[in-house]
Coordinates of C-alpha atoms and ligand atoms in Angstrom, one line a residue:
M1251 CA 126.8 -57.4 77.2
P1252 CA 129.1 -55.2 79.3
E1253 CA 130.8 -52.3 77.5
I1254 CA 134.5 -51.5 77.8
R1255 CA 134.4 -47.8 77.4
S1256 CA 137.4 -45.7 76.5
N1257 CA 138.0 -42.5 78.5
P1258 CA 140.1 -40.3 76.1
V1259 CA 140.9 -37.7 78.8
T1260 CA 142.5 -40.1 81.3
G1261 CA 143.5 -42.8 78.8
D1262 CA 141.7 -45.4 80.9
W1263 CA 139.5 -48.4 80.0
V1264 CA 136.4 -48.7 82.1
I1265 CA 134.2 -51.8 82.2
I1266 CA 130.6 -50.5 82.4
A1267 CA 128.7 -53.4 83.9
T1268 CA 125.6 -52.7 81.8
E1269 CA 123.6 -55.8 82.8
R1270 CA 124.5 -56.3 86.4
A1271 CA 124.6 -52.5 87.0
R1272 CA 123.0 -51.5 90.3
R1273 CA 120.1 -49.0 90.3
P1274 CA 121.2 -45.5 91.3
E1275 CA 119.3 -45.5 94.6
E1276 CA 121.2 -48.7 95.6
F1277 CA 124.3 -46.4 96.1
T1278 CA 122.4 -44.5 98.8
Q1279 CA 124.5 -44.4 102.0
K1280 CA 123.0 -45.6 105.3
A1281 CA 122.8 -43.0 108.0
H1282 CA 126.5 -43.0 108.8
R1283 CA 127.4 -39.5 110.0
A1284 CA 126.9 -38.5 113.6
P1285 CA 125.2 -35.1 114.0
L1286 CA 127.8 -32.4 114.9
P1287 CA 127.5 -29.3 117.1
P1288 CA 127.9 -25.9 115.3
Y1289 CA 130.9 -25.1 117.5
A1290 CA 133.4 -27.5 119.1
P1291 CA 135.7 -25.9 121.8
E1292 CA 138.6 -28.3 121.2
C1293 CA 138.5 -27.9 117.4
P1294 CA 141.5 -26.0 116.1
F1295 CA 139.5 -24.7 113.1
C1296 CA 136.6 -23.3 115.1
P1297 CA 136.5 -19.5 115.7
G1298 CA 138.3 -18.4 118.9
N1299 CA 141.0 -21.1 118.4
E1300 CA 142.9 -19.2 115.6
D1301 CA 146.1 -19.3 117.8
K1302 CA 146.0 -23.1 117.7
T1303 CA 146.9 -23.2 114.0
P1304 CA 150.2 -22.2 112.4
K1305 CA 150.4 -18.6 111.2
E1306 CA 147.5 -17.7 108.9
Q1307 CA 148.5 -17.1 105.3
F1308 CA 145.2 -15.8 103.9
R1309 CA 141.7 -15.0 105.0
V1310 CA 138.4 -13.9 103.5
P1311 CA 137.3 -11.4 106.1
S1312 CA 133.7 -11.3 107.4
P1313 CA 131.9 -7.9 107.8
D1314 CA 131.9 -8.4 111.6
G1315 CA 135.8 -8.4 111.8
G1316 CA 136.1 -12.2 111.8
W1317 CA 136.6 -14.5 108.9
L1318 CA 134.6 -16.5 106.4
V1319 CA 137.5 -18.6 105.0
R1320 CA 141.1 -18.9 106.1
S1321 CA 144.2 -20.7 105.0
V1322 CA 146.9 -21.9 107.3
P1323 CA 149.9 -24.2 106.9
N1324 CA 149.1 -27.8 107.6
R1325 CA 150.5 -28.8 111.0
F1326 CA 151.1 -32.3 109.5
A1327 CA 152.5 -31.1 106.2
A1328 CA 153.7 -33.8 103.8
L1329 CA 156.5 -31.5 102.6
T1330 CA 158.7 -28.9 104.3
P1331 CA 158.5 -25.2 103.2
E1332 CA 162.2 -24.5 104.0
G1333 CA 165.2 -25.1 101.8
N1334 CA 166.1 -25.6 98.2
V1335 CA 165.1 -28.5 96.0
E1336 CA 168.3 -30.4 95.3
R1337 CA 168.4 -33.6 93.3
H1338 CA 170.5 -36.3 94.8
V1339 CA 171.6 -39.2 92.6
H1340 CA 173.5 -42.2 94.1
G1341 CA 174.0 -44.7 91.3
F1342 CA 170.6 -46.3 90.6
R1343 CA 168.9 -44.4 93.4
S1344 CA 167.8 -40.8 93.4
F1345 CA 165.7 -38.5 95.5
L1346 CA 164.8 -34.8 95.7
D1347 CA 164.7 -32.8 98.9
G1348 CA 161.1 -33.0 100.2
V1349 CA 160.4 -29.3 99.9
G1350 CA 156.9 -28.0 99.2
L1351 CA 154.0 -26.0 100.5
H1352 CA 150.9 -27.5 102.2
E1353 CA 148.0 -25.5 103.6
V1354 CA 144.6 -26.3 105.0
I1355 CA 141.8 -24.1 103.8
V1356 CA 139.2 -23.8 106.5
E1357 CA 136.0 -23.3 104.5
T1358 CA 133.6 -21.8 107.1
P1359 CA 133.6 -20.9 110.8
A1360 CA 130.7 -23.3 111.3
H1361 CA 131.9 -26.7 112.6
N1362 CA 128.9 -28.6 111.3
L1363 CA 128.2 -27.4 107.8
T1364 CA 129.0 -29.1 104.6
T1365 CA 129.4 -27.5 101.1
A1366 CA 126.1 -29.0 100.0
L1367 CA 124.3 -26.9 102.6
L1368 CA 126.3 -23.7 102.4
P1369 CA 124.9 -20.6 100.6
V1370 CA 126.2 -20.3 97.0
A1371 CA 127.8 -17.0 97.9
H1372 CA 129.9 -18.7 100.6
V1373 CA 131.0 -21.5 98.2
E1374 CA 132.2 -18.6 96.0
R1375 CA 134.4 -17.3 98.8
I1376 CA 135.9 -20.8 99.2
L1377 CA 136.8 -20.9 95.5
E1378 CA 138.3 -17.4 95.8
A1379 CA 140.5 -18.7 98.5
Y1380 CA 141.6 -21.7 96.3
R1381 CA 142.4 -19.3 93.5
H1382 CA 144.4 -16.9 95.7
R1383 CA 146.5 -19.8 97.2
L1384 CA 147.0 -21.5 93.9
R1385 CA 148.4 -18.3 92.4
A1386 CA 150.6 -17.6 95.5
F1387 CA 152.0 -21.2 95.5
Y1388 CA 153.0 -20.9 91.8
E1389 CA 154.9 -17.7 92.6
D1390 CA 157.3 -19.9 94.5
R1391 CA 159.8 -21.0 91.8
R1392 CA 160.6 -24.3 93.7
I1393 CA 157.0 -25.4 93.0
E1394 CA 156.4 -27.5 89.8
H1395 CA 152.8 -28.5 90.4
V1396 CA 149.9 -27.4 92.7
I1397 CA 146.9 -29.6 93.6
V1398 CA 143.8 -28.4 95.4
F1399 CA 141.6 -31.1 96.9
K1400 CA 139.0 -32.0 99.4
N1401 CA 138.6 -35.1 101.4
Y1402 CA 135.1 -35.4 102.9
G1403 CA 134.4 -38.2 105.3
E1404 CA 136.3 -41.2 106.5
A1405 CA 136.0 -43.2 103.3
A1406 CA 137.6 -40.2 101.5
G1407 CA 140.5 -40.1 103.9
T1408 CA 139.7 -37.6 106.6
S1409 CA 138.6 -37.9 110.2
L1410 CA 138.7 -34.2 110.8
T1411 CA 135.1 -33.0 110.7
H1412 CA 135.5 -29.2 110.5
P1413 CA 134.9 -28.3 106.8
H1414 CA 138.2 -27.9 105.1
S1415 CA 140.2 -28.5 101.9
Q1416 CA 143.9 -28.8 101.2
I1417 CA 146.4 -27.3 98.8
V1418 CA 149.8 -28.8 98.1
G1419 CA 152.6 -27.4 96.0
M1420 CA 155.3 -29.9 95.1
P1421 CA 158.6 -29.8 93.3
V1422 CA 157.6 -32.6 90.8
L1423 CA 154.9 -33.2 88.2
P1424 CA 152.7 -36.1 89.4
N1425 CA 152.3 -39.0 87.1
Q1426 CA 148.5 -38.6 86.7
L1427 CA 148.9 -35.2 85.4
R1428 CA 151.7 -36.2 83.1
A1429 CA 149.5 -39.0 81.7
R1430 CA 146.6 -36.5 81.1
L1431 CA 149.0 -34.0 79.5
E1432 CA 150.3 -36.7 77.1
E1433 CA 146.7 -37.7 76.1
A1434 CA 145.9 -34.0 75.5
V1435 CA 149.0 -33.3 73.5
R1436 CA 148.4 -36.4 71.4
H1437 CA 144.8 -35.4 70.6
W1438 CA 146.0 -31.9 69.8
G1439 CA 148.5 -33.3 67.4
N1440 CA 146.0 -35.7 65.8
A1441 CA 142.9 -33.6 65.6
G1442 CA 144.1 -30.0 66.1
E1443 CA 141.6 -29.3 68.9
C1444 CA 141.5 -29.3 72.7
L1445 CA 140.4 -32.7 73.8
Y1446 CA 138.5 -31.2 76.7
C1447 CA 136.7 -28.6 74.6
R1448 CA 135.7 -31.5 72.3
T1449 CA 134.6 -33.7 75.2
L1450 CA 132.5 -30.9 76.6
H1451 CA 130.9 -30.2 73.2
E1452 CA 130.0 -33.9 72.8
E1453 CA 128.6 -34.1 76.3
L1454 CA 126.4 -31.0 75.9
E1455 CA 125.2 -32.1 72.5
D1456 CA 124.3 -35.6 73.8
G1457 CA 122.9 -34.2 77.1
T1458 CA 122.1 -37.6 78.7
R1459 CA 125.0 -37.4 81.2
V1460 CA 124.7 -33.7 82.1
V1461 CA 123.8 -33.1 85.7
A1462 CA 123.9 -29.3 86.0
E1463 CA 124.9 -26.4 83.7
N1464 CA 125.0 -22.6 83.6
D1465 CA 126.6 -19.9 81.4
S1466 CA 130.2 -20.8 82.1
F1467 CA 130.2 -24.4 83.6
A1468 CA 128.8 -27.8 82.9
A1469 CA 128.9 -30.8 85.3
F1470 CA 128.4 -34.2 83.8
V1471 CA 129.0 -37.9 84.5
P1472 CA 131.7 -38.8 81.9
Y1473 CA 130.8 -41.4 79.2
A1474 CA 133.5 -43.6 80.6
A1475 CA 133.1 -42.6 84.3
L1476 CA 135.7 -44.4 86.3
S1477 CA 133.4 -45.1 89.3
P1478 CA 129.7 -44.6 90.2
F1479 CA 128.6 -41.0 90.2
H1480 CA 132.1 -39.8 89.1
I1481 CA 131.4 -36.2 87.9
W1482 CA 133.5 -33.7 86.0
F1483 CA 133.1 -29.9 86.1
F1484 CA 134.4 -28.2 82.9
P1485 CA 134.6 -24.5 82.3
K1486 CA 133.0 -23.7 79.0
Q1487 CA 135.7 -21.2 78.1
H1488 CA 139.0 -22.7 77.2
G1489 CA 141.9 -22.1 79.7
A1490 CA 144.6 -24.3 81.2
C1491 CA 144.9 -22.6 84.6
F1492 CA 142.2 -22.4 87.4
G1493 CA 144.1 -19.3 88.7
D1494 CA 142.9 -17.4 85.6
A1495 CA 139.2 -17.9 86.4
T1496 CA 137.4 -14.6 86.6
D1497 CA 135.1 -13.6 89.5
A1498 CA 132.1 -14.2 87.2
Q1499 CA 133.3 -17.7 86.3
L1500 CA 133.9 -18.5 90.0
A1501 CA 130.4 -17.4 90.8
D1502 CA 129.1 -19.8 88.1
L1503 CA 131.3 -22.6 89.3
A1504 CA 130.1 -22.1 92.9
A1505 CA 126.5 -22.4 91.7
V1506 CA 127.1 -25.6 89.8
L1507 CA 129.4 -27.2 92.4
R1508 CA 126.9 -26.4 95.2
E1509 CA 124.0 -27.7 93.1
V1510 CA 125.7 -31.0 92.3
L1511 CA 126.8 -31.5 95.9
A1512 CA 123.3 -30.8 97.1
R1513 CA 121.9 -33.4 94.6
L1514 CA 124.4 -36.0 95.9
H1515 CA 123.6 -35.0 99.5
A1516 CA 119.9 -35.5 98.9
G1517 CA 120.0 -38.3 96.4
L1518 CA 122.6 -40.5 98.0
Q1519 CA 122.3 -39.5 101.7
D1520 CA 125.4 -37.4 102.2
P1521 CA 128.1 -39.6 100.7
D1522 CA 131.8 -39.3 101.4
Y1523 CA 133.6 -37.8 98.5
N1524 CA 136.9 -36.4 97.1
Y1525 CA 137.3 -33.7 94.6
V1526 CA 140.4 -32.3 93.0
I1527 CA 141.2 -29.4 90.8
R1528 CA 143.4 -30.4 87.8
S1529 CA 145.2 -27.3 86.6
L1530 CA 148.4 -26.1 85.1
S1531 CA 150.4 -23.1 86.3
P1532 CA 149.5 -19.5 85.4
Q1533 CA 152.7 -19.5 83.3
E1534 CA 151.1 -22.2 81.2
G1535 CA 147.6 -20.8 81.4
S1536 CA 147.3 -20.0 77.6
V1537 CA 148.4 -23.4 76.3
R1538 CA 145.8 -24.6 73.8
Y1539 CA 145.9 -28.4 74.4
F1540 CA 145.1 -28.5 78.1
H1541 CA 141.9 -27.4 79.9
W1542 CA 141.6 -27.2 83.7
Y1543 CA 138.7 -29.0 85.4
I1544 CA 137.4 -30.4 88.6
S1545 CA 136.9 -34.2 89.2
L1546 CA 134.5 -35.3 91.9
I1547 CA 134.5 -38.9 93.2
P1548 CA 131.8 -40.0 95.6
R1549 CA 133.2 -42.8 97.7
V1550 CA 130.2 -45.1 97.4
T1551 CA 132.2 -48.2 96.3
K1552 CA 135.7 -49.5 97.0
S1553 CA 138.2 -50.3 94.3
A1554 CA 139.8 -53.7 94.7
G1555 CA 142.4 -56.1 93.3
F1556 CA 141.2 -55.9 89.7
E1557 CA 141.7 -52.1 89.7
L1558 CA 145.0 -52.3 91.5
G1559 CA 146.3 -55.0 89.2
T1560 CA 145.2 -53.5 85.9
G1561 CA 144.7 -49.8 86.3
M1562 CA 141.4 -50.4 84.7
F1563 CA 138.1 -49.7 86.4
I1564 CA 134.8 -51.6 86.8
N1565 CA 131.9 -49.2 87.2
T1566 CA 128.7 -50.8 88.5
A1567 CA 126.6 -47.7 87.7
L1568 CA 125.5 -46.7 84.3
P1569 CA 126.7 -43.1 83.7
E1570 CA 123.5 -42.2 81.9
R1571 CA 121.2 -43.5 84.7
S1572 CA 123.4 -41.9 87.4
A1573 CA 123.0 -38.5 85.7
E1574 CA 119.3 -38.9 85.1
Y1575 CA 118.9 -39.9 88.8
L1576 CA 120.8 -36.8 90.0
R1577 CA 118.8 -34.5 87.7
G1578 CA 115.6 -35.8 89.2
V1579 CA 116.5 -35.3 92.9
A1580 CA 114.5 -32.6 94.6
I1581 CA 116.8 -30.1 96.3
P1582 CA 116.1 -27.0 98.4
A1583 CA 116.4 -23.8 96.3
Ligands
ZN1618 ZN1 135.5 -26.8 114.3
ZN1619 ZN1 139.7 -26.6 75.9

């Protein structure tokens, strides 16, 4: 019989298709990505084309005078950085001025590399850039919420191949975060504990859905994973703001993130994916009911009318088997 699992963190119901679940290897992608050159002369993110991007806001320098990671305003920004955030109310209708910050974080000078194949030390530099930009965005008092995310591959919403992530600061709190906050506050009120610390404790105790782990991070397929190979990365130490992560924690996160991406790369043949950092602001970093984390969604299936019409999910992969499969994938050291 299928199970309708409850995801307490998101507040979602997920139908886990236990009987007609597909085997993990059935989610393997066909050879779908054309091989890329290490350098593309027309690419605005390749070295030598720095003047083709808007003014650089941050860089992690390389020892040879170049850069390892850089952050630049998005040329096609969703929001404009100039102006004040005014609220306009006209009877039933209202809008805010579309003010916000939007940068592209170029993850490496190499046009053809992907995080799964980068050295862990380089992944650490990318995370340092995320942390720096997130802190800087929150210093702007117009910004209510900051989201860091990566779209990898066309199914994940990007056609730009040079490795990059994005960061957006907006003057409103997105509904998804509000819903998670409400669940977290409710659990704090009912149980007097952080919902995320408890979830992590249960997952580590059970162990069947854990994919990778080290001193300060664990990556696991949630019990009620919303889609096949959906993976959460939780810091073991409680904290509500990613910007407060220490250098040692970022090093551990880089190792776990790189390992999981390498397992997906080898196990499912380089699937498209999105990941997102869910975090509160540094001002809220010490709240006890929320816990920052990363959510990774390989785009190996499409959601359809049922998901759109209900906000529920159907997951055709068993979380336990997905995790077991990924643990068993051989990856280069
Ligand atoms: Zn490039
Ligand atoms: Zn916690």
